[in-house]
């Protein structure tokens, strides 16, 4: 604000100089430099200097001249984007009219901007880009005034027409600029229309004949809609013709013009699709008939024999994007026409690439309209059977998309597949299970997992438990047969389990079970009971083999393909158990049957294995168990901590790089124990509790953001829990000053800037504890050294301690500055105000002056590492 005021006071000189140059020289470079300077200053300029001088006329005079066109347009864009008091509206109206008149001399009506841009020079392309910025910047702020003046409507509509033409230019950044404006423009018109509709209904002047109209005439929302009828229709055509690719579509055209499977998602395209989808939905709500007419006209054009990949793609993506925006009867009629034509096109078209494109569009469209499918069983069955056909099509991406679409439909329409429909002999899921092997015979393992997940959703919709168990048994029969065969062979010859094909088969069976368990939920229990014992036996056998291989071959052998394959089976077992824990609804069964069974083969293996053989999934599994069982897990938590706590710390405190998965999952486990089994911490010995606190400090000092954040969240929850416990005084006497010092250390370290909000929350909590004696009921200072009456209260001690800490750390601050800063920290209770105060404090001290904290940081790391490796702790 001060800088702007200073510029305002001194701008007269700048303005006089710039105007003198603009009006009195013809030197091209000097004029361009002056215009460039003006473009930088104009957003700061007082209004009087713009409209009460010759500045606008001078810019308009230079705008048509080719050497100054782009830089003059940049100045005009800055002027047009200004927001000023309402008394300047007339000036902006005149400004826009003058600009439009000048633009006609440069860009005649009916110019094909798309072709002109493609063949234009860099300067000409830059002009189109700047023109897009001008229109979007001006119209965002000043379109209400132009709408209110009938005399300005023609020039307004001409400007919007120009912006639509610019939107067809093949340039991503230009289109993004235009799209952002169109999204705001259409949303505003829809909001006005909806407001008028609601207002008419509330006033009693409501008419079913014309939504938004009143009995006394045309509502304001309808007036805007009528004004922009032609523009909105052209916008629909623009969105349909340039619709971005949705996330669900994975069959794409590569740079060589081949149809391939997409290997990497483009986040920019996905964001663009979401914006275009929202815009087109607004446009559809504003005029259903025109939306349907344009889409069906384009579809008829594609069906006439002149279809193109891009034309069909953008049309179908647009059709899928407006799901739910039409009236139900209209949507049903529209969708039947679209899918019928697409199926016919697929039948009559030749060529694998062509069929793949059509198939991907059929699958995307049907996946977007589950409501229609639920209401039309015959159509739903036809679509699903067509998906089964596509699952045999080996063209890249088609099978994946068929499985993805089947999963989407199964999720939205699952109940339809387990109910006996009219003219059917049995529910569809029974028919599917009869032909299961034939349907999935051409699918890859990951596609089979997706298929099984879909069928699991269907089975889960069956309310009869007997039928549900029967369906599950039939579904799992093929993988169970493979599993039983391998187990039988392994009982005769354990070395069978080391064969690569056997390892792959076991992994696939386990992943198939994970897919079914995740979608079916608790009813998976019967299958889990059948698998549990043999699964843990397999886990134990592979644990022994992995450990033996690493002991024999050294730590580097942990990265060999053979060991990785064996560990993949262990990981799959742990993932299946964790998924089952998450879905199981019988907590008593989990606590009494499954958790005790895991202790020796899983926890025991983790504790005794060499570090390179320990699976991080063990930590996430027991975190999930703790979250599920909560207090019921308290008797087992000491065993869990004994097995994982110190062994894991010894692994992850060597440096900040090794075992990244173990780091995050270890602290997530501690967080779960703190939140759900807090009483278990009371049973820790003082050295163990100190080790826990030091590990948390080590976590939030970590340079990996997710680990540091996990450590801070853990510390925050632990402090809150201890503050309400009977051990609050004892805990804070031991750790209060250490935690205060460590949190200040990370707050003033630029590597930990992302954690600023959590740092503030923790510090605010610590300061709030000493404002009264309600939580900490004994002195925090060393009573033996200083005496019990050294300070009148803990608040006085903390204030002196923090002042001393900051004075030592930041010698650039004066004592008065430090005292004022700490007094604010002690006094402020509001979170928002405290955060602003701490931000001001950081600006004041400058994070460059935190050498003391960095020295403390390195000392603490060294001390902690020695402590963790001490024989008594291991």
Short mmCIF file of N, CA, C and O in Angstrom, two decimals, residues 169-264:
data_model
loop_
_atom_site.label_atom_id
_atom_site.label_comp_id
_atom_site.label_asym_id
_atom_site.label_seq_id
_atom_site.Cartn_x
_atom_site.Cartn_y
_atom_site.Cartn_z
N UNK A 169 -8.59 -21.09 -32.34
CA UNK A 169 -7.17 -21.10 -32.68
C UNK A 169 -6.49 -22.29 -32.01
O UNK A 169 -6.74 -22.59 -30.83
N UNK A 170 -5.64 -22.99 -32.77
CA UNK A 170 -4.96 -24.18 -32.24
C UNK A 170 -3.75 -23.77 -31.40
O UNK A 170 -2.60 -23.90 -31.82
N UNK A 171 -4.03 -23.23 -30.25
CA UNK A 171 -2.97 -22.87 -29.30
C UNK A 171 -3.52 -23.11 -27.90
O UNK A 171 -4.53 -22.52 -27.50
N UNK A 172 -2.85 -23.96 -27.15
CA UNK A 172 -3.37 -24.38 -25.84
C UNK A 172 -3.55 -23.21 -24.89
O UNK A 172 -4.59 -23.08 -24.22
N UNK A 173 -2.55 -22.33 -24.81
CA UNK A 173 -2.63 -21.23 -23.85
C UNK A 173 -3.72 -20.24 -24.23
O UNK A 173 -4.42 -19.71 -23.36
N UNK A 174 -3.86 -19.98 -25.54
CA UNK A 174 -4.93 -19.08 -25.98
C UNK A 174 -6.29 -19.67 -25.63
O UNK A 174 -7.18 -18.98 -25.12
N UNK A 175 -6.45 -20.98 -25.88
CA UNK A 175 -7.74 -21.61 -25.59
C UNK A 175 -8.03 -21.62 -24.09
O UNK A 175 -9.17 -21.40 -23.67
N UNK A 176 -7.01 -21.84 -23.27
CA UNK A 176 -7.21 -21.81 -21.81
C UNK A 176 -7.70 -20.42 -21.37
O UNK A 176 -8.61 -20.30 -20.53
N UNK A 177 -7.10 -19.38 -21.93
CA UNK A 177 -7.50 -18.02 -21.59
C UNK A 177 -8.97 -17.80 -21.93
O UNK A 177 -9.75 -17.28 -21.11
N UNK A 178 -9.35 -18.21 -23.14
CA UNK A 178 -10.74 -18.04 -23.57
C UNK A 178 -11.68 -18.91 -22.75
O UNK A 178 -12.76 -18.46 -22.33
N UNK A 179 -11.28 -20.16 -22.49
CA UNK A 179 -12.16 -21.10 -21.79
C UNK A 179 -12.47 -20.61 -20.38
O UNK A 179 -13.61 -20.73 -19.91
N UNK A 180 -11.46 -20.09 -19.69
CA UNK A 180 -11.71 -19.58 -18.33
C UNK A 180 -12.78 -18.50 -18.36
O UNK A 180 -13.64 -18.43 -17.47
N UNK A 181 -12.72 -17.63 -19.39
CA UNK A 181 -13.73 -16.58 -19.46
C UNK A 181 -15.10 -17.16 -19.80
O UNK A 181 -16.11 -16.79 -19.20
N UNK A 182 -15.14 -18.08 -20.78
CA UNK A 182 -16.45 -18.65 -21.17
C UNK A 182 -17.11 -19.36 -20.00
O UNK A 182 -18.32 -19.31 -19.83
N UNK A 183 -16.31 -20.04 -19.20
CA UNK A 183 -16.86 -20.73 -18.03
C UNK A 183 -17.52 -19.74 -17.08
O UNK A 183 -18.63 -19.96 -16.59
N UNK A 184 -16.85 -18.62 -16.82
CA UNK A 184 -17.40 -17.59 -15.93
C UNK A 184 -18.63 -16.93 -16.57
O UNK A 184 -19.65 -16.71 -15.90
N UNK A 185 -18.55 -16.64 -17.86
CA UNK A 185 -19.63 -15.96 -18.59
C UNK A 185 -20.91 -16.78 -18.57
O UNK A 185 -21.99 -16.30 -18.21
N UNK A 186 -20.80 -18.08 -18.93
CA UNK A 186 -21.98 -18.94 -19.01
C UNK A 186 -22.55 -19.20 -17.61
O UNK A 186 -23.77 -19.21 -17.42
N UNK A 187 -21.68 -19.40 -16.62
CA UNK A 187 -22.15 -19.62 -15.25
C UNK A 187 -22.93 -18.41 -14.74
O UNK A 187 -23.94 -18.56 -14.05
N UNK A 188 -22.47 -17.22 -15.11
CA UNK A 188 -23.15 -16.00 -14.68
C UNK A 188 -24.54 -15.88 -15.32
O UNK A 188 -25.51 -15.52 -14.66
N UNK A 189 -24.62 -16.20 -16.61
CA UNK A 189 -25.93 -16.15 -17.28
C UNK A 189 -26.88 -17.18 -16.67
O UNK A 189 -28.06 -16.90 -16.42
N UNK A 190 -26.37 -18.38 -16.41
CA UNK A 190 -27.22 -19.42 -15.81
C UNK A 190 -27.69 -18.98 -14.42
O UNK A 190 -28.85 -19.19 -14.06
N UNK A 191 -26.77 -18.39 -13.63
CA UNK A 191 -27.14 -17.95 -12.28
C UNK A 191 -28.22 -16.87 -12.35
O UNK A 191 -29.17 -16.87 -11.55
N UNK A 192 -28.10 -15.95 -13.32
CA UNK A 192 -29.11 -14.90 -13.48
C UNK A 192 -30.46 -15.50 -13.85
O UNK A 192 -31.51 -15.13 -13.32
N UNK A 193 -30.42 -16.49 -14.77
CA UNK A 193 -31.65 -17.15 -15.21
C UNK A 193 -32.30 -17.90 -14.04
O UNK A 193 -33.51 -17.82 -13.82
N UNK A 194 -31.48 -18.63 -13.27
CA UNK A 194 -32.01 -19.39 -12.14
C UNK A 194 -32.57 -18.46 -11.07
O UNK A 194 -33.61 -18.74 -10.47
N UNK A 195 -31.89 -17.34 -10.84
CA UNK A 195 -32.36 -16.37 -9.84
C UNK A 195 -33.71 -15.79 -10.26
O UNK A 195 -34.61 -15.62 -9.44
N UNK A 196 -33.82 -15.48 -11.56
CA UNK A 196 -35.09 -14.94 -12.05
C UNK A 196 -36.20 -15.98 -11.92
O UNK A 196 -37.34 -15.66 -11.57
N UNK A 197 -35.87 -17.23 -12.18
CA UNK A 197 -36.85 -18.32 -12.07
C UNK A 197 -37.33 -18.46 -10.63
O UNK A 197 -38.53 -18.53 -10.36
N UNK A 198 -36.39 -18.45 -9.69
CA UNK A 198 -36.75 -18.57 -8.27
C UNK A 198 -37.53 -17.35 -7.81
O UNK A 198 -38.52 -17.43 -7.08
N UNK A 199 -37.11 -16.15 -8.27
CA UNK A 199 -37.79 -14.93 -7.89
C UNK A 199 -39.22 -14.89 -8.38
O UNK A 199 -40.14 -14.47 -7.67
N UNK A 200 -39.43 -15.37 -9.61
CA UNK A 200 -40.78 -15.40 -10.16
C UNK A 200 -41.67 -16.35 -9.38
O UNK A 200 -42.83 -16.07 -9.10
N UNK A 201 -41.13 -17.51 -9.01
CA UNK A 201 -41.91 -18.48 -8.24
C UNK A 201 -42.26 -17.94 -6.87
O UNK A 201 -43.37 -18.10 -6.37
N UNK A 202 -41.31 -17.23 -6.24
CA UNK A 202 -41.54 -16.71 -4.89
C UNK A 202 -42.57 -15.58 -4.89
O UNK A 202 -43.33 -15.42 -3.94
N UNK A 203 -42.62 -14.79 -6.00
CA UNK A 203 -43.53 -13.65 -6.04
C UNK A 203 -44.93 -14.03 -6.49
O UNK A 203 -45.83 -13.22 -6.49
N UNK A 204 -45.11 -15.28 -6.93
CA UNK A 204 -46.43 -15.72 -7.39
C UNK A 204 -46.67 -15.45 -8.85
O UNK A 204 -47.74 -15.76 -9.38
N UNK A 205 -45.66 -14.85 -9.55
CA UNK A 205 -45.82 -14.57 -10.97
C UNK A 205 -45.20 -15.68 -11.81
O UNK A 205 -44.67 -15.45 -12.89
N UNK A 206 -45.25 -16.90 -11.28
CA UNK A 206 -44.60 -18.04 -11.93
C UNK A 206 -45.47 -18.60 -13.05
O UNK A 206 -46.68 -18.68 -12.95
N UNK A 207 -44.81 -18.98 -14.14
CA UNK A 207 -45.52 -19.58 -15.27
C UNK A 207 -44.76 -20.81 -15.73
O UNK A 207 -43.55 -20.76 -15.95
N UNK A 208 -45.47 -21.93 -15.88
CA UNK A 208 -44.81 -23.14 -16.38
C UNK A 208 -44.43 -23.00 -17.85
O UNK A 208 -43.58 -23.71 -18.35
N UNK A 209 -45.07 -22.09 -18.53
CA UNK A 209 -44.87 -21.98 -19.98
C UNK A 209 -43.45 -21.55 -20.31
O UNK A 209 -42.80 -22.10 -21.18
N UNK A 210 -42.93 -20.57 -19.60
CA UNK A 210 -41.61 -20.04 -19.91
C UNK A 210 -40.82 -19.91 -18.62
O UNK A 210 -41.02 -18.96 -17.88
N UNK A 211 -39.92 -20.87 -18.33
CA UNK A 211 -39.14 -20.78 -17.11
C UNK A 211 -38.39 -19.46 -17.05
O UNK A 211 -37.74 -19.03 -18.00
N UNK A 212 -38.48 -18.78 -15.91
CA UNK A 212 -37.79 -17.51 -15.74
C UNK A 212 -38.64 -16.32 -16.13
O UNK A 212 -38.27 -15.18 -15.88
N UNK A 213 -39.80 -16.54 -16.78
CA UNK A 213 -40.62 -15.40 -17.19
C UNK A 213 -41.60 -15.05 -16.09
O UNK A 213 -41.98 -15.86 -15.28
N UNK A 214 -42.02 -13.79 -16.09
CA UNK A 214 -43.02 -13.34 -15.13
C UNK A 214 -44.29 -12.99 -15.87
O UNK A 214 -44.29 -12.81 -17.08
N UNK A 215 -45.36 -12.85 -15.11
CA UNK A 215 -46.64 -12.54 -15.73
C UNK A 215 -46.65 -11.12 -16.29
O UNK A 215 -47.41 -10.80 -17.17
N UNK A 216 -45.73 -10.28 -15.78
CA UNK A 216 -45.73 -8.88 -16.22
C UNK A 216 -44.82 -8.64 -17.42
O UNK A 216 -44.73 -7.54 -17.94
N UNK A 217 -44.09 -9.63 -17.84
CA UNK A 217 -43.18 -9.43 -18.97
C UNK A 217 -42.02 -10.38 -18.89
O UNK A 217 -42.11 -11.43 -18.28
N UNK A 218 -40.88 -10.04 -19.48
CA UNK A 218 -39.71 -10.91 -19.54
C UNK A 218 -38.80 -10.59 -18.37
O UNK A 218 -38.47 -9.43 -18.11
N UNK A 219 -38.41 -11.62 -17.65
CA UNK A 219 -37.53 -11.44 -16.51
C UNK A 219 -36.14 -11.05 -16.97
O UNK A 219 -35.74 -11.33 -18.09
N UNK A 220 -35.34 -10.37 -16.09
CA UNK A 220 -33.99 -9.95 -16.48
C UNK A 220 -33.12 -11.10 -16.96
O UNK A 220 -32.35 -10.95 -17.90
N UNK A 221 -33.24 -12.27 -16.29
CA UNK A 221 -32.45 -13.42 -16.72
C UNK A 221 -32.78 -13.82 -18.14
O UNK A 221 -31.89 -14.15 -18.94
N UNK A 222 -34.07 -13.79 -18.50
CA UNK A 222 -34.47 -14.14 -19.85
C UNK A 222 -34.00 -13.10 -20.85
O UNK A 222 -33.70 -13.42 -22.00
N UNK A 223 -33.96 -11.83 -20.43
CA UNK A 223 -33.46 -10.79 -21.32
C UNK A 223 -32.00 -11.05 -21.68
O UNK A 223 -31.60 -10.91 -22.84
N UNK A 224 -31.20 -11.40 -20.70
CA UNK A 224 -29.79 -11.72 -20.98
C UNK A 224 -29.69 -12.93 -21.88
O UNK A 224 -28.88 -12.94 -22.82
N UNK A 225 -30.49 -13.96 -21.60
CA UNK A 225 -30.46 -15.17 -22.42
C UNK A 225 -30.85 -14.85 -23.87
O UNK A 225 -30.24 -15.35 -24.81
N UNK A 226 -31.88 -14.01 -24.04
CA UNK A 226 -32.30 -13.63 -25.40
C UNK A 226 -31.22 -12.81 -26.10
O UNK A 226 -30.97 -12.99 -27.29
N UNK A 227 -30.56 -11.90 -25.35
CA UNK A 227 -29.50 -11.10 -25.94
C UNK A 227 -28.38 -11.98 -26.48
O UNK A 227 -27.83 -11.70 -27.56
N UNK A 228 -28.07 -13.04 -25.75
CA UNK A 228 -26.92 -13.88 -26.11
C UNK A 228 -27.30 -15.18 -26.80
O UNK A 228 -26.48 -16.10 -26.87
N UNK A 229 -28.52 -15.31 -27.30
CA UNK A 229 -28.96 -16.57 -27.90
C UNK A 229 -27.99 -17.07 -28.96
O UNK A 229 -27.56 -18.24 -28.95
N UNK A 230 -27.62 -16.21 -29.89
CA UNK A 230 -26.70 -16.61 -30.96
C UNK A 230 -25.32 -16.96 -30.43
O UNK A 230 -24.70 -17.94 -30.85
N UNK A 231 -24.83 -16.17 -29.46
CA UNK A 231 -23.51 -16.42 -28.86
C UNK A 231 -23.50 -17.76 -28.14
O UNK A 231 -22.57 -18.56 -28.27
N UNK A 232 -24.56 -18.03 -27.37
CA UNK A 232 -24.62 -19.28 -26.60
C UNK A 232 -24.67 -20.49 -27.54
O UNK A 232 -24.07 -21.53 -27.25
N UNK A 233 -25.38 -20.37 -28.66
CA UNK A 233 -25.45 -21.47 -29.62
C UNK A 233 -24.06 -21.74 -30.21
O UNK A 233 -23.65 -22.89 -30.36
N UNK A 234 -23.34 -20.66 -30.55
CA UNK A 234 -21.99 -20.84 -31.09
C UNK A 234 -21.04 -21.40 -30.03
O UNK A 234 -20.10 -22.14 -30.36
N UNK A 235 -21.28 -21.03 -28.77
CA UNK A 235 -20.46 -21.59 -27.69
C UNK A 235 -20.67 -23.09 -27.55
O UNK A 235 -19.73 -23.84 -27.28
N UNK A 236 -21.92 -23.54 -27.72
CA UNK A 236 -22.18 -24.98 -27.68
C UNK A 236 -21.40 -25.69 -28.78
O UNK A 236 -20.79 -26.76 -28.54
N UNK A 237 -21.42 -25.13 -29.96
CA UNK A 237 -20.66 -25.73 -31.06
C UNK A 237 -19.17 -25.75 -30.74
O UNK A 237 -18.47 -26.75 -31.02
N UNK A 238 -18.66 -24.67 -30.12
CA UNK A 238 -17.24 -24.61 -29.75
C UNK A 238 -16.91 -25.71 -28.75
O UNK A 238 -15.91 -26.43 -28.91
N UNK A 239 -17.71 -25.87 -27.71
CA UNK A 239 -17.43 -26.88 -26.68
C UNK A 239 -17.51 -28.30 -27.27
O UNK A 239 -16.71 -29.16 -26.91
N UNK A 240 -18.46 -28.52 -28.16
CA UNK A 240 -18.60 -29.85 -28.77
C UNK A 240 -17.40 -30.15 -29.67
O UNK A 240 -16.85 -31.25 -29.65
N UNK A 241 -16.99 -29.16 -30.45
CA UNK A 241 -15.91 -29.38 -31.42
C UNK A 241 -14.53 -29.46 -30.78
O UNK A 241 -13.63 -30.06 -31.36
N UNK A 242 -14.38 -28.86 -29.59
CA UNK A 242 -13.05 -28.82 -28.97
C UNK A 242 -13.01 -29.51 -27.61
O UNK A 242 -12.09 -29.29 -26.83
N UNK A 243 -14.02 -30.36 -27.32
CA UNK A 243 -14.09 -31.02 -26.02
C UNK A 243 -12.80 -31.78 -25.74
O UNK A 243 -12.29 -32.52 -26.58
N UNK A 244 -12.27 -31.60 -24.54
CA UNK A 244 -11.04 -32.27 -24.13
C UNK A 244 -11.32 -33.71 -23.76
O UNK A 244 -12.45 -34.10 -23.47
N UNK A 245 -10.27 -34.53 -23.73
CA UNK A 245 -10.39 -35.95 -23.44
C UNK A 245 -10.61 -36.19 -21.95
O UNK A 245 -9.85 -35.70 -21.12
N UNK A 246 -11.66 -36.97 -21.60
CA UNK A 246 -11.89 -37.30 -20.18
C UNK A 246 -10.89 -38.34 -19.68
O UNK A 246 -10.22 -39.02 -20.47
N UNK A 247 -10.83 -38.46 -18.36
CA UNK A 247 -9.88 -39.39 -17.75
C UNK A 247 -10.19 -40.84 -18.10
O UNK A 247 -9.28 -41.66 -18.23
N UNK A 248 -11.48 -41.16 -18.27
CA UNK A 248 -11.87 -42.55 -18.50
C UNK A 248 -11.41 -43.10 -19.86
O UNK A 248 -11.31 -44.31 -20.05
N UNK A 249 -11.15 -42.21 -20.81
CA UNK A 249 -10.78 -42.65 -22.17
C UNK A 249 -9.28 -42.90 -22.22
O UNK A 249 -8.48 -42.01 -21.94
N UNK A 250 -8.90 -44.13 -22.56
CA UNK A 250 -7.48 -44.48 -22.60
C UNK A 250 -7.05 -44.97 -23.97
O UNK A 250 -5.91 -45.36 -24.16
N UNK A 251 -7.97 -44.96 -24.95
CA UNK A 251 -7.63 -45.29 -26.33
C UNK A 251 -7.43 -43.97 -27.06
O UNK A 251 -8.37 -43.19 -27.23
N UNK A 252 -6.19 -43.67 -27.47
CA UNK A 252 -5.86 -42.35 -28.01
C UNK A 252 -5.07 -42.49 -29.30
O UNK A 252 -4.56 -43.57 -29.64
N UNK A 253 -4.95 -41.38 -30.01
CA UNK A 253 -4.15 -41.31 -31.24
C UNK A 253 -2.78 -40.74 -30.89
O UNK A 253 -2.68 -39.69 -30.25
N UNK A 254 -1.70 -41.43 -31.30
CA UNK A 254 -0.36 -40.94 -30.98
C UNK A 254 0.11 -39.94 -32.03
O UNK A 254 -0.62 -39.60 -32.97
N UNK A 255 1.36 -39.50 -31.90
CA UNK A 255 1.89 -38.48 -32.81
C UNK A 255 2.03 -38.99 -34.23
O UNK A 255 2.08 -38.19 -35.18
N UNK A 256 2.12 -40.30 -34.40
CA UNK A 256 2.25 -40.88 -35.74
C UNK A 256 0.91 -41.23 -36.36
O UNK A 256 0.84 -41.80 -37.45
N UNK A 257 -0.19 -40.90 -35.65
CA UNK A 257 -1.51 -41.17 -36.19
C UNK A 257 -2.01 -42.57 -35.92
O UNK A 257 -3.01 -43.00 -36.52
N UNK A 258 -1.34 -43.31 -35.03
CA UNK A 258 -1.78 -44.66 -34.69
C UNK A 258 -2.66 -44.63 -33.45
O UNK A 258 -2.50 -43.77 -32.57
N UNK A 259 -3.60 -45.57 -33.39
CA UNK A 259 -4.47 -45.69 -32.21
C UNK A 259 -3.78 -46.61 -31.21
O UNK A 259 -3.52 -47.78 -31.50
N UNK A 260 -3.49 -46.07 -30.01
CA UNK A 260 -2.73 -46.81 -29.00
C UNK A 260 -3.38 -46.62 -27.64
O UNK A 260 -4.31 -45.83 -27.48
N UNK A 261 -2.84 -47.35 -26.66
CA UNK A 261 -3.29 -47.19 -25.28
C UNK A 261 -2.52 -46.05 -24.64
O UNK A 261 -1.29 -45.97 -24.76
N UNK A 262 -3.23 -45.16 -23.95
CA UNK A 262 -2.57 -44.05 -23.26
C UNK A 262 -1.72 -44.57 -22.12
O UNK A 262 -2.16 -45.41 -21.33
N UNK A 263 -0.47 -44.09 -22.04
CA UNK A 263 0.44 -44.58 -21.01
C UNK A 263 0.62 -43.58 -19.87
O UNK A 263 1.08 -43.94 -18.80
N UNK A 264 0.28 -42.32 -20.10
CA UNK A 264 0.46 -41.30 -19.06
C UNK A 264 -0.66 -40.28 -19.13
O UNK A 264 -1.02 -39.80 -20.20
#
